[in-house]
């Protein structure tokens, strides 16, 4: 079975950290951490919709139920603090206990 077959709600507080040039994403880089960024907000919403419809359950890790999907074209980039970039083809939707979700571009499925 694929997709998410229940009502979930977008959690807006996590969106900015996955969009280039926002305060939260810049803060990650300043702190020496890599940032996983979508190409833009439209891509983020398209990825979330595709995962909700077709994603595969990948497990429960670090307090979130997770669903993922591999895309044929890059959906974003992993930006290192040194400025180097890796294209990202994997999208994940993280759902908390309150059925609030946020999409994340990743290199691969999360592991515990």
Tab-separated table of C-alpha atoms in Angstrom:
chain	number	residue	atom	x	y	z
A	1	UNK	CA	0.000	0.000	0.000
A	2	UNK	CA	1.348	3.437	-0.823
A	3	UNK	CA	0.411	6.950	0.079
A	4	UNK	CA	-0.962	8.401	3.272
A	5	UNK	CA	-4.566	7.404	3.787
A	6	UNK	CA	-5.654	9.788	6.526
A	7	UNK	CA	-6.060	13.498	6.961
A	8	UNK	CA	-2.814	15.302	7.791
A	9	UNK	CA	-2.123	19.022	8.065
A	10	UNK	CA	0.848	21.056	6.848
A	11	UNK	CA	2.916	22.436	9.741
A	12	UNK	CA	3.998	25.884	8.497
A	13	UNK	CA	6.639	26.483	11.184
A	14	UNK	CA	9.070	24.044	9.486
A	15	UNK	CA	8.734	25.332	5.922
A	16	UNK	CA	11.256	28.188	6.022
A	17	UNK	CA	14.197	26.021	7.070
A	18	UNK	CA	13.896	24.120	3.771
A	19	UNK	CA	13.783	27.191	1.495
A	20	UNK	CA	16.946	28.969	0.358
A	21	UNK	CA	17.620	32.433	1.710
A	22	UNK	CA	15.287	32.311	4.709
A	23	UNK	CA	16.346	33.103	8.268
A	24	UNK	CA	16.145	29.498	9.499
A	25	UNK	CA	18.096	28.085	6.530
A	26	UNK	CA	20.783	30.758	6.837
A	27	UNK	CA	21.014	30.061	10.581
A	28	UNK	CA	21.731	26.352	9.922
A	29	UNK	CA	24.604	27.275	7.614
A	30	UNK	CA	26.025	29.874	10.030
A	31	UNK	CA	26.040	27.239	12.768
A	32	UNK	CA	28.129	24.963	10.569
A	33	UNK	CA	25.330	22.568	9.653
A	34	UNK	CA	24.246	21.457	6.199
A	35	UNK	CA	20.861	22.660	4.942
A	36	UNK	CA	18.514	20.524	2.838
A	37	UNK	CA	16.698	22.950	0.517
A	38	UNK	CA	13.883	22.577	-1.968
A	39	UNK	CA	14.294	24.417	-5.279
A	40	UNK	CA	11.389	26.670	-4.255
A	41	UNK	CA	8.094	26.607	-2.372
A	42	UNK	CA	6.136	25.341	-5.402
A	43	UNK	CA	8.485	22.353	-5.673
A	44	UNK	CA	8.109	21.692	-1.947
A	45	UNK	CA	4.313	21.618	-2.223
A	46	UNK	CA	4.420	19.422	-5.345
A	47	UNK	CA	6.758	16.969	-3.609
A	48	UNK	CA	4.542	16.840	-0.509
A	49	UNK	CA	1.465	16.153	-2.635
A	50	UNK	CA	3.228	13.354	-4.545
A	51	UNK	CA	4.411	11.705	-1.329
A	52	UNK	CA	0.961	11.952	0.253
A	53	UNK	CA	-0.517	10.271	-2.848
A	54	UNK	CA	2.221	7.738	-3.715
A	55	UNK	CA	4.864	7.692	-0.965
A	56	UNK	CA	6.098	4.579	0.792
A	57	UNK	CA	6.095	4.240	4.572
A	58	UNK	CA	9.740	4.120	5.678
A	59	UNK	CA	9.290	3.822	9.433
A	60	UNK	CA	9.273	5.828	12.631
A	61	UNK	CA	12.436	7.745	13.505
A	62	UNK	CA	13.244	10.538	15.963
A	63	UNK	CA	9.615	11.169	16.888
A	64	UNK	CA	8.150	11.219	13.369
A	65	UNK	CA	6.302	8.763	11.164
A	66	UNK	CA	7.997	8.983	7.756
A	67	UNK	CA	6.969	8.456	4.145
A	68	UNK	CA	9.253	8.909	1.156
A	69	UNK	CA	9.481	8.928	-2.606
A	70	UNK	CA	12.339	9.067	-5.127
A	71	UNK	CA	11.995	11.618	-7.937
A	72	UNK	CA	13.553	11.382	-11.400
A	73	UNK	CA	14.814	14.987	-11.332
A	74	UNK	CA	16.402	16.970	-8.487
A	75	UNK	CA	13.877	18.490	-6.083
A	76	UNK	CA	16.480	20.520	-4.231
A	77	UNK	CA	20.025	20.573	-2.896
A	78	UNK	CA	22.005	19.775	0.209
A	79	UNK	CA	24.107	22.856	0.865
A	80	UNK	CA	27.180	22.465	3.055
A	81	UNK	CA	28.486	25.332	5.194
A	82	UNK	CA	31.430	25.629	2.749
A	83	UNK	CA	28.927	26.320	-0.069
A	84	UNK	CA	29.247	22.992	-1.874
A	85	UNK	CA	25.983	21.511	-3.149
A	86	UNK	CA	24.657	17.999	-3.772
A	87	UNK	CA	21.442	17.552	-5.804
A	88	UNK	CA	18.631	15.810	-3.917
A	89	UNK	CA	16.230	13.348	-5.540
A	90	UNK	CA	14.511	11.925	-2.451
A	91	UNK	CA	11.611	13.589	-0.669
A	92	UNK	CA	10.258	12.737	2.748
A	93	UNK	CA	7.139	13.733	4.661
A	94	UNK	CA	7.531	13.697	8.437
A	95	UNK	CA	4.301	13.375	10.456
A	96	UNK	CA	4.136	14.073	14.198
A	97	UNK	CA	1.714	12.628	16.773
A	98	UNK	CA	-0.788	15.461	16.070
A	99	UNK	CA	-0.979	14.577	12.338
A	100	UNK	CA	1.007	17.691	11.420
A	101	UNK	CA	3.489	17.142	8.596
A	102	UNK	CA	6.315	18.855	6.829
A	103	UNK	CA	8.194	17.834	3.696
A	104	UNK	CA	11.985	17.504	3.619
A	105	UNK	CA	14.333	16.987	0.656
A	106	UNK	CA	16.927	14.345	1.518
A	107	UNK	CA	19.747	12.231	0.128
A	108	UNK	CA	18.057	8.987	1.295
A	109	UNK	CA	15.442	7.697	3.756
A	110	UNK	CA	15.988	8.602	7.422
A	111	UNK	CA	17.514	6.042	9.705
A	112	UNK	CA	17.045	5.734	13.454
